[in-house]
Coordinates of C-alpha atoms and ligand atoms in Angstrom, one line a residue:
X1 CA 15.0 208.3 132.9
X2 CA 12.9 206.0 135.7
X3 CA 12.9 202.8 135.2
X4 CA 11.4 200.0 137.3
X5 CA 13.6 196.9 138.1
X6 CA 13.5 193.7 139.7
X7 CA 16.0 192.2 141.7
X8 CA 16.1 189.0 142.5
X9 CA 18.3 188.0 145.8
X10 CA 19.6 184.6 147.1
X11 CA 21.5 183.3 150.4
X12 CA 22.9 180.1 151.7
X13 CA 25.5 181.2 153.5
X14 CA 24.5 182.8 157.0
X15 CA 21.2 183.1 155.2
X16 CA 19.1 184.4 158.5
X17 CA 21.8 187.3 158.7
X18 CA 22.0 188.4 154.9
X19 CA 19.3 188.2 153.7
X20 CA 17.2 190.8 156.1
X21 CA 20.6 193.0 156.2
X22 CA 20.5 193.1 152.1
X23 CA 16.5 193.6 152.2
X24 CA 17.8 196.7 154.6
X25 CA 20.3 197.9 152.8
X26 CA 18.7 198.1 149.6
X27 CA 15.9 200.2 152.0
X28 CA 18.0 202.8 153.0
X29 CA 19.7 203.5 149.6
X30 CA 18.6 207.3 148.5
X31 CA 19.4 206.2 144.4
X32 CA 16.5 203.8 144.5
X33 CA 13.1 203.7 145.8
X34 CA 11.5 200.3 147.2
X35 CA 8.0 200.2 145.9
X36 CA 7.6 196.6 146.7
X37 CA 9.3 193.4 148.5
X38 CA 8.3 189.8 148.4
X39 CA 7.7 187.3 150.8
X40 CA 10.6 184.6 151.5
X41 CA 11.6 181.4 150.2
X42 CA 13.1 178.8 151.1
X43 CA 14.4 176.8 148.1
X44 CA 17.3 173.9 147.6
X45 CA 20.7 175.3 146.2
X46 CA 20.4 174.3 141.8
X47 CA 23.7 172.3 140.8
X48 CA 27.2 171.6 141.9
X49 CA 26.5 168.7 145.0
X50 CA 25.5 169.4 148.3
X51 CA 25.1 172.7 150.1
X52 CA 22.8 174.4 152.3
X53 CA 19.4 175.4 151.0
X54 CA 18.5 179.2 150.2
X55 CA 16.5 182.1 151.0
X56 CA 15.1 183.8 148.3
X57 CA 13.3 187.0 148.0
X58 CA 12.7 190.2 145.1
X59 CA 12.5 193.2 145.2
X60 CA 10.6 196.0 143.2
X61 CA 12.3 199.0 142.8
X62 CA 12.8 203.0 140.9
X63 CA 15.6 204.3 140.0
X64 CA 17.2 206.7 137.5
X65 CA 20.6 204.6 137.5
X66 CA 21.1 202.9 134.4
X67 CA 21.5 199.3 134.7
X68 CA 25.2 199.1 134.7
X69 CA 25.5 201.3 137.5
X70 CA 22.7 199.3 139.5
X71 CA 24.6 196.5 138.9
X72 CA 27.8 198.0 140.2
X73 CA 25.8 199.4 143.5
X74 CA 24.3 196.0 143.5
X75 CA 28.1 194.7 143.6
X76 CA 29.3 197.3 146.6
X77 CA 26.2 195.7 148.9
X78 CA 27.3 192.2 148.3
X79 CA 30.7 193.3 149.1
X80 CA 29.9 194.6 152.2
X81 CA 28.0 191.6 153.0
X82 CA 31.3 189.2 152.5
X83 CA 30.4 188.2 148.7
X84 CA 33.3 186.9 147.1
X85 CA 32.2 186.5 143.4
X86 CA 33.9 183.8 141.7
X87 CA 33.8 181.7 138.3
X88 CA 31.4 179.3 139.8
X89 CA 28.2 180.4 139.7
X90 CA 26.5 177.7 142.1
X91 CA 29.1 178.3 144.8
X92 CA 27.4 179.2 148.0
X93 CA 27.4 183.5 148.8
X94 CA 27.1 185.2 151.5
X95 CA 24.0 187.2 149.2
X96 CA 23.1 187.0 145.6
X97 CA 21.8 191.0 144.4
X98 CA 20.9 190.2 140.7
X99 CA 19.1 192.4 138.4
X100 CA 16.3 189.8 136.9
X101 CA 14.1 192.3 134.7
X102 CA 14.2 196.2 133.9
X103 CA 10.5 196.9 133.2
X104 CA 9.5 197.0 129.4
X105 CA 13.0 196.0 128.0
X106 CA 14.7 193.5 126.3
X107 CA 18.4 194.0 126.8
X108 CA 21.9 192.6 127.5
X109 CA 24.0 193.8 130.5
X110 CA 27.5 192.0 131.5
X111 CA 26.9 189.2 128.6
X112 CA 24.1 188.4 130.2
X113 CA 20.2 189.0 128.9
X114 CA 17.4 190.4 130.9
X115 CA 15.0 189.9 131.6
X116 CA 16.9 186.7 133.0
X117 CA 16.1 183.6 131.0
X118 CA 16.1 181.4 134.3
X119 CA 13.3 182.9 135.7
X120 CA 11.1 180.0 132.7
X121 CA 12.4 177.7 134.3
X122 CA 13.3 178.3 138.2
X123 CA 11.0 178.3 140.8
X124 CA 13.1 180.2 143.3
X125 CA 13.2 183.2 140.9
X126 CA 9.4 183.1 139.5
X127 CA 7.7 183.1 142.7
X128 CA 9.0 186.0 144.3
X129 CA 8.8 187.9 141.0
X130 CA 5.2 187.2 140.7
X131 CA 4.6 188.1 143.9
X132 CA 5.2 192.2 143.2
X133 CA 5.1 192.1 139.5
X134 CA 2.3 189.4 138.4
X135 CA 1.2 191.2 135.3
X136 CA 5.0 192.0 133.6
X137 CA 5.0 190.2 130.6
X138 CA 8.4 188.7 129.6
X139 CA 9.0 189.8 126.4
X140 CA 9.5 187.0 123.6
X141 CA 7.4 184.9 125.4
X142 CA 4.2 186.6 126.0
X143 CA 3.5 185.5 129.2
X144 CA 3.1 187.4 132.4
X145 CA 5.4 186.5 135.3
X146 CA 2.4 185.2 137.2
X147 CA 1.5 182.5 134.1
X148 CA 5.2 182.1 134.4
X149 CA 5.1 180.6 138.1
X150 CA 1.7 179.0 137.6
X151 CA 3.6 176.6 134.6
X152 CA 6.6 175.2 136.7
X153 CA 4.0 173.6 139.3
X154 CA 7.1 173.1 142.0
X155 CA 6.7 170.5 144.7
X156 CA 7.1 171.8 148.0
X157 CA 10.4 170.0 148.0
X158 CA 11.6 172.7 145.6
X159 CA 10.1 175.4 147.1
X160 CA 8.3 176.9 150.3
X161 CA 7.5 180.3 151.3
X162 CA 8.4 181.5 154.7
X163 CA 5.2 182.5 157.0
X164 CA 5.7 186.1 158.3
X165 CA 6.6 184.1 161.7
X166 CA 9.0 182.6 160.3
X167 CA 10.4 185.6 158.8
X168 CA 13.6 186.7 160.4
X169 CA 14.4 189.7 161.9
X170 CA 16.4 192.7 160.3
X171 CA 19.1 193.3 162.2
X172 CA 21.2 196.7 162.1
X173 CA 24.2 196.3 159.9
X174 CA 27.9 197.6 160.7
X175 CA 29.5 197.2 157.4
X176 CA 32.6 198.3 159.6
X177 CA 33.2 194.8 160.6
X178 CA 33.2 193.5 157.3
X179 CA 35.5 196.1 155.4
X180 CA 38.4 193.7 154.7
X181 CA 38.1 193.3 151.4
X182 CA 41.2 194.4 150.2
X183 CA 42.8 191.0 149.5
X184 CA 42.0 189.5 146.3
X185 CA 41.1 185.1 146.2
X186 CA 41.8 182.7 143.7
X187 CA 39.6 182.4 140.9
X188 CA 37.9 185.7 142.5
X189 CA 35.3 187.7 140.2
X190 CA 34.5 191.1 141.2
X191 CA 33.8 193.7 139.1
X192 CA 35.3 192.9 135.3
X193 CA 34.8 196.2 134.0
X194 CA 35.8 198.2 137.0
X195 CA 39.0 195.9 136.4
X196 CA 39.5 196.1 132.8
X197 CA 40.2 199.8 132.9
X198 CA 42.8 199.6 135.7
X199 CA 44.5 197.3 133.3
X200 CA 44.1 199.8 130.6
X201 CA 45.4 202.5 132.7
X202 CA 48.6 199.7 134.1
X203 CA 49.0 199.3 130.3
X204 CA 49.1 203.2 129.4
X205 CA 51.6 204.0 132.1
X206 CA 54.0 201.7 130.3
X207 CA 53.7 198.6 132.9
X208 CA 52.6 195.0 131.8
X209 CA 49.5 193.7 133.5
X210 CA 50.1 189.8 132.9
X211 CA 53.5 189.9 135.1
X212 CA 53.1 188.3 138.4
X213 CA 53.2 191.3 140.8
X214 CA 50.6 192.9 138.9
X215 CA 48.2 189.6 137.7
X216 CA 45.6 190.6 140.3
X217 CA 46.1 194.6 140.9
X218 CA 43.1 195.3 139.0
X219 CA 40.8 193.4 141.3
X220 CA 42.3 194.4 144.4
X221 CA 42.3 198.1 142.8
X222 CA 38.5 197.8 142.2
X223 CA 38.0 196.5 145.8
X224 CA 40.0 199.0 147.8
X225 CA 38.0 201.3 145.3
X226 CA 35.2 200.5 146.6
X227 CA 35.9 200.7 150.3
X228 CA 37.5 204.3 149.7
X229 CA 34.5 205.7 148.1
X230 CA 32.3 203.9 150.0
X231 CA 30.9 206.8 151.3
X232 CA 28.7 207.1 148.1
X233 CA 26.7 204.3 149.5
X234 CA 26.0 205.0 152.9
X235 CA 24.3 208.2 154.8
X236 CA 24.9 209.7 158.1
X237 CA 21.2 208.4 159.1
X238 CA 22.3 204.5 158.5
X239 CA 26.2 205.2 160.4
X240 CA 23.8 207.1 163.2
X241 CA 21.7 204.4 163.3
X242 CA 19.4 206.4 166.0
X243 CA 22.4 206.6 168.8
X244 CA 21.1 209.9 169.7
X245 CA 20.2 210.5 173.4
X246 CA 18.3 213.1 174.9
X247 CA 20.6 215.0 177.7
X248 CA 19.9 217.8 179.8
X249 CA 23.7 218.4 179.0
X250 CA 24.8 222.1 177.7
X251 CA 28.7 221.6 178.1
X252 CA 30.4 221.8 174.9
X253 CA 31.1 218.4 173.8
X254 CA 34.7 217.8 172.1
X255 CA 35.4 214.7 169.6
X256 CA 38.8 215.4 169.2
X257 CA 41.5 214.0 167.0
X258 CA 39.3 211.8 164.4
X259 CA 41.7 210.2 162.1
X260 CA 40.8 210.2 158.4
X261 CA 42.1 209.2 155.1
X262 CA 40.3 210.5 151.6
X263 CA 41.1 211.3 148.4
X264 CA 41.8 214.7 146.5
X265 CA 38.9 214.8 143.6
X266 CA 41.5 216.9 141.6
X267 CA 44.1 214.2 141.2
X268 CA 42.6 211.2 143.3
X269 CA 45.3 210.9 145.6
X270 CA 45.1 211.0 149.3
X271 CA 44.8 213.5 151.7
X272 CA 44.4 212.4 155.4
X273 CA 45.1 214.1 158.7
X274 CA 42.6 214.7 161.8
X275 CA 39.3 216.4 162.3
X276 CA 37.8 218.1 165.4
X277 CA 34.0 218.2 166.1
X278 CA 33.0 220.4 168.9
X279 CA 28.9 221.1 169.4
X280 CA 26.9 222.5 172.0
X281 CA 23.9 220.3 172.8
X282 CA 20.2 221.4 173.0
X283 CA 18.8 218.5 174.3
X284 CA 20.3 215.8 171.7
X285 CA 23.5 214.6 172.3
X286 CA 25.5 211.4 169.5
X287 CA 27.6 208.4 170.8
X288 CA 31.0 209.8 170.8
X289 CA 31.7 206.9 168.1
X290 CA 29.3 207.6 165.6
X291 CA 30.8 211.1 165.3
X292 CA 34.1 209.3 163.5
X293 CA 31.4 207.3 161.8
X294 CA 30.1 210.9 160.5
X295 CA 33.6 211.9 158.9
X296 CA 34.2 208.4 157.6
X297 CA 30.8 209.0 155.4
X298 CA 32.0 212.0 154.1
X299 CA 35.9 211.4 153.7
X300 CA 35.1 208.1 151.7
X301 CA 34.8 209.7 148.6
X302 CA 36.8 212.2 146.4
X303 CA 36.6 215.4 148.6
X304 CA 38.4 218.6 148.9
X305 CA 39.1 219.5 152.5
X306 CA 37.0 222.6 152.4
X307 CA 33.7 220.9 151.4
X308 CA 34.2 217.5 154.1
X309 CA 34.8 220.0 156.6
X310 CA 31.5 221.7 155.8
X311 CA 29.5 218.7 155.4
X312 CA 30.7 217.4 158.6
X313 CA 29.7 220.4 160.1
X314 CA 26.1 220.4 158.1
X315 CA 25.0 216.5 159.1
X316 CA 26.1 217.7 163.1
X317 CA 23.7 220.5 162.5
X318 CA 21.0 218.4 161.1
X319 CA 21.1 215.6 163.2
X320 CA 21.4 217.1 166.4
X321 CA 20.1 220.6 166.0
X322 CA 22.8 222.0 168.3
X323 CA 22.9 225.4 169.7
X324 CA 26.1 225.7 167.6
X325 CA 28.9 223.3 165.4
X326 CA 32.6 223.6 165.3
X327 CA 34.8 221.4 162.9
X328 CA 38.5 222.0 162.3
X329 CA 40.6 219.6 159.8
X330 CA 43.7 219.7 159.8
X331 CA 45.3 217.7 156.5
X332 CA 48.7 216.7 154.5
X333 CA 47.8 216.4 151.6
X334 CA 49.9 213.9 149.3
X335 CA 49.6 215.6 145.8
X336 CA 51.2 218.4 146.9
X337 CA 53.9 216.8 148.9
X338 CA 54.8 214.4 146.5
X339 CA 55.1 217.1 143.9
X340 CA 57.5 219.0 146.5
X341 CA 54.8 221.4 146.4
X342 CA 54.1 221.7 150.0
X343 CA 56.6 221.1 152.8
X344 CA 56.8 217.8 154.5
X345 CA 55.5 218.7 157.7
X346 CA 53.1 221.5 156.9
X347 CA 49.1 220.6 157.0
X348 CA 46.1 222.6 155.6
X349 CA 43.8 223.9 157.9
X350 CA 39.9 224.4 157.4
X351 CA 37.1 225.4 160.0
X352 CA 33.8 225.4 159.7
X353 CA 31.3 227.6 162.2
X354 CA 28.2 226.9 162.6
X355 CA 25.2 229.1 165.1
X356 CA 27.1 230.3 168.8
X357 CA 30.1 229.2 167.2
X358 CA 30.3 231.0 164.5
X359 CA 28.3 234.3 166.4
X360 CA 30.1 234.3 169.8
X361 CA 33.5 234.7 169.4
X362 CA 34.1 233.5 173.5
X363 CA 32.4 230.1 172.4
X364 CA 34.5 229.7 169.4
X365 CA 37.6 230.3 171.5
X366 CA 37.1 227.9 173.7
X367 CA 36.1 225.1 170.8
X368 CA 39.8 226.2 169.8
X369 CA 41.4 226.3 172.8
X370 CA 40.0 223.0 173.8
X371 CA 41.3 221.4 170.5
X372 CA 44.5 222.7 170.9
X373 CA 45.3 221.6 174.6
X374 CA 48.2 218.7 174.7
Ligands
LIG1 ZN1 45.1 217.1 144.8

């Protein structure tokens, strides 16, 4: 089902940076279309002393993810954008990514309501809303989310909008430099039901959560969760990020030796090993990094070997339109080797051909002879 949402979203923390690179990120996201962004706002922080005012902004969007697993894509931006969720929830953040209002229902979502009963009363949530959804009514209360704005009369103490000039710039995200997440912080809220069933599972396999070495597993479980299926949430055209060049070049071009780690979607445990990207340009050639960027897309997630070497294969194809792809993985994969199943040193190999390379055997040969070289 398609439902319309609003999110609200709030920085004080590096505020120019985050909140363009959360307006962009939400932009790029293929589960959810954009129909509608507000203008900016700059609003003081609400409660717990002094700290540096906010940007606020909303967002209109479509989606066919139920709101729970919004919220938890929601979750995976912040992360990426150095949110570190805790108890207190006036702390400053890095970004705010808050579901406000899911169009035409009344409903409760991670013991919280929505639509968001703080929109009656807070400036910095009812202005942006109004601005791309004027006529919603809030249910209960009959009135639309325009009337809603119009009743809090705010100084301009309490709020201001940003003029377009003042509007900063989006700036291209890395969310490479901001992947360490895997430590866990006091008092650190991150995703309670993501966490609750790791404890479930620590409880099944006859351990005891509550003992110290485990206390905070389940939250550093759901965060290095998230970073190793990260590549759910982000497509080859965002890692690209247009780094292509035209080149009168028609040399083969080697990436060789492309570490990876993923995980086995039969038992979810890792495989990792090295892939080999060989292409022969027709006019478009791809920073040498942004090919490892490729395979990190399609290795964060649970994979078999055969289908990540084909995809890699498929996004070289479709970003570059080459007169032919070769990829070889080469893999250990650690449900079988734990299990004794496969020896310690041996590794699966996979290929995948694509145009000259997989039609001229000469060209092929020299893909593999070029990989194998020490
Ligand atoms: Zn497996």
């Amino acid at each position: 089902m398609t439902e319309s949402v609003l999110i609200a979203l709030g920085s004080n923390i590096d505020r120019q940076r985050n909140l363009p690179r959360a307006l962009a990120l939400l932009h790029r996201d293929s589960r959810w279309r954009v129909l509608a962004e507000s203008p900016i706002y700059e609003t003081p922080a609400v409660g717990n002393g002094p700290q540096p005012d906010y940007f606020n902004a909303a967002v209109l969007l479509e989606t066919d993810l139920s709101p729970a697993d919004l919220r938890r894509a929601l979750r995976r931006i912040e992360a990426r954008l150095g949110r570190v969720r805790t108890a207190d929830k006036f702390a400053p953040r890095t970004i705010d990514l808050d579901i406000v209002f899911v169009k035409d229902r009344q409903i409760a979502l991670n013991g919280g309501l929505l639509p968001d009963p703080d929109i009656l009363d807070h400036p910095h949530l009812a202005f942006p809303l109004a601005d791309i959804a004027p006529d919603w009514i809030f249910p209960g209360v009959g009135l639309t989310l325009n009337q809603i704005a119009e009743s809090l009369h705010p100084s301009a103490a309490e709020i201001r909008k940003m003029t377009t000039d003042a509007r900063p710039n989006i700036k291209m995200l890395s969310h490479y430099g901001t992947d360490q997440i895997f430590e866990a912080e006091d008092n650190e809220v991150y995703d309670p039901e993501f966490e609750e069933l790791i404890r479930q599972i620590l409880v099944r396999i006859g351990e005891d959560p509550e003992r110290e070495g485990l206390k905070r597993t389940p939250l550093r479980v759901a965060k290095a969760y998230d970073f190793l299926t990260s590549g759910y949430t982000t497509t080859v055209a965002e890692v690209v990020n247009n780094a292509i060049f035209t080149d009168g070049c028609d040399e083969m071009v080697i990436v060789r030796d492309i570490e990876f780690y993923s995980m086995c979607e039969h038992h979810m445990i890792p495989f990792f090993g090295r892939v080999h990207v060989g292409y022969l340009p027709q006019g478009k050639v791809i920073g040498l990094s942004k090919v490892a960027r490729i395979v990190d897309v399609f290795a964060r997630r649970l994979q078999i070997q055969e289908r990540m070497t084909n995809q890699i294969a498929d996004a070289m194809v479709d970003i570059l339109a080459p007169m032919g792809v070769g990829v070889v993985v080469e893999a250990s994969h650690l449900c079988m080797m734990m299990r004794g199943v496969q020896k310690q040193n041996s590794s699966t190999i996979t290929s995948a051909m694509r145009g000259l390379f997989k039609k001229d055997a000469r060209t092929r040969a020299e893909f593999m002879n070029l990989i194998r070289e020490r």
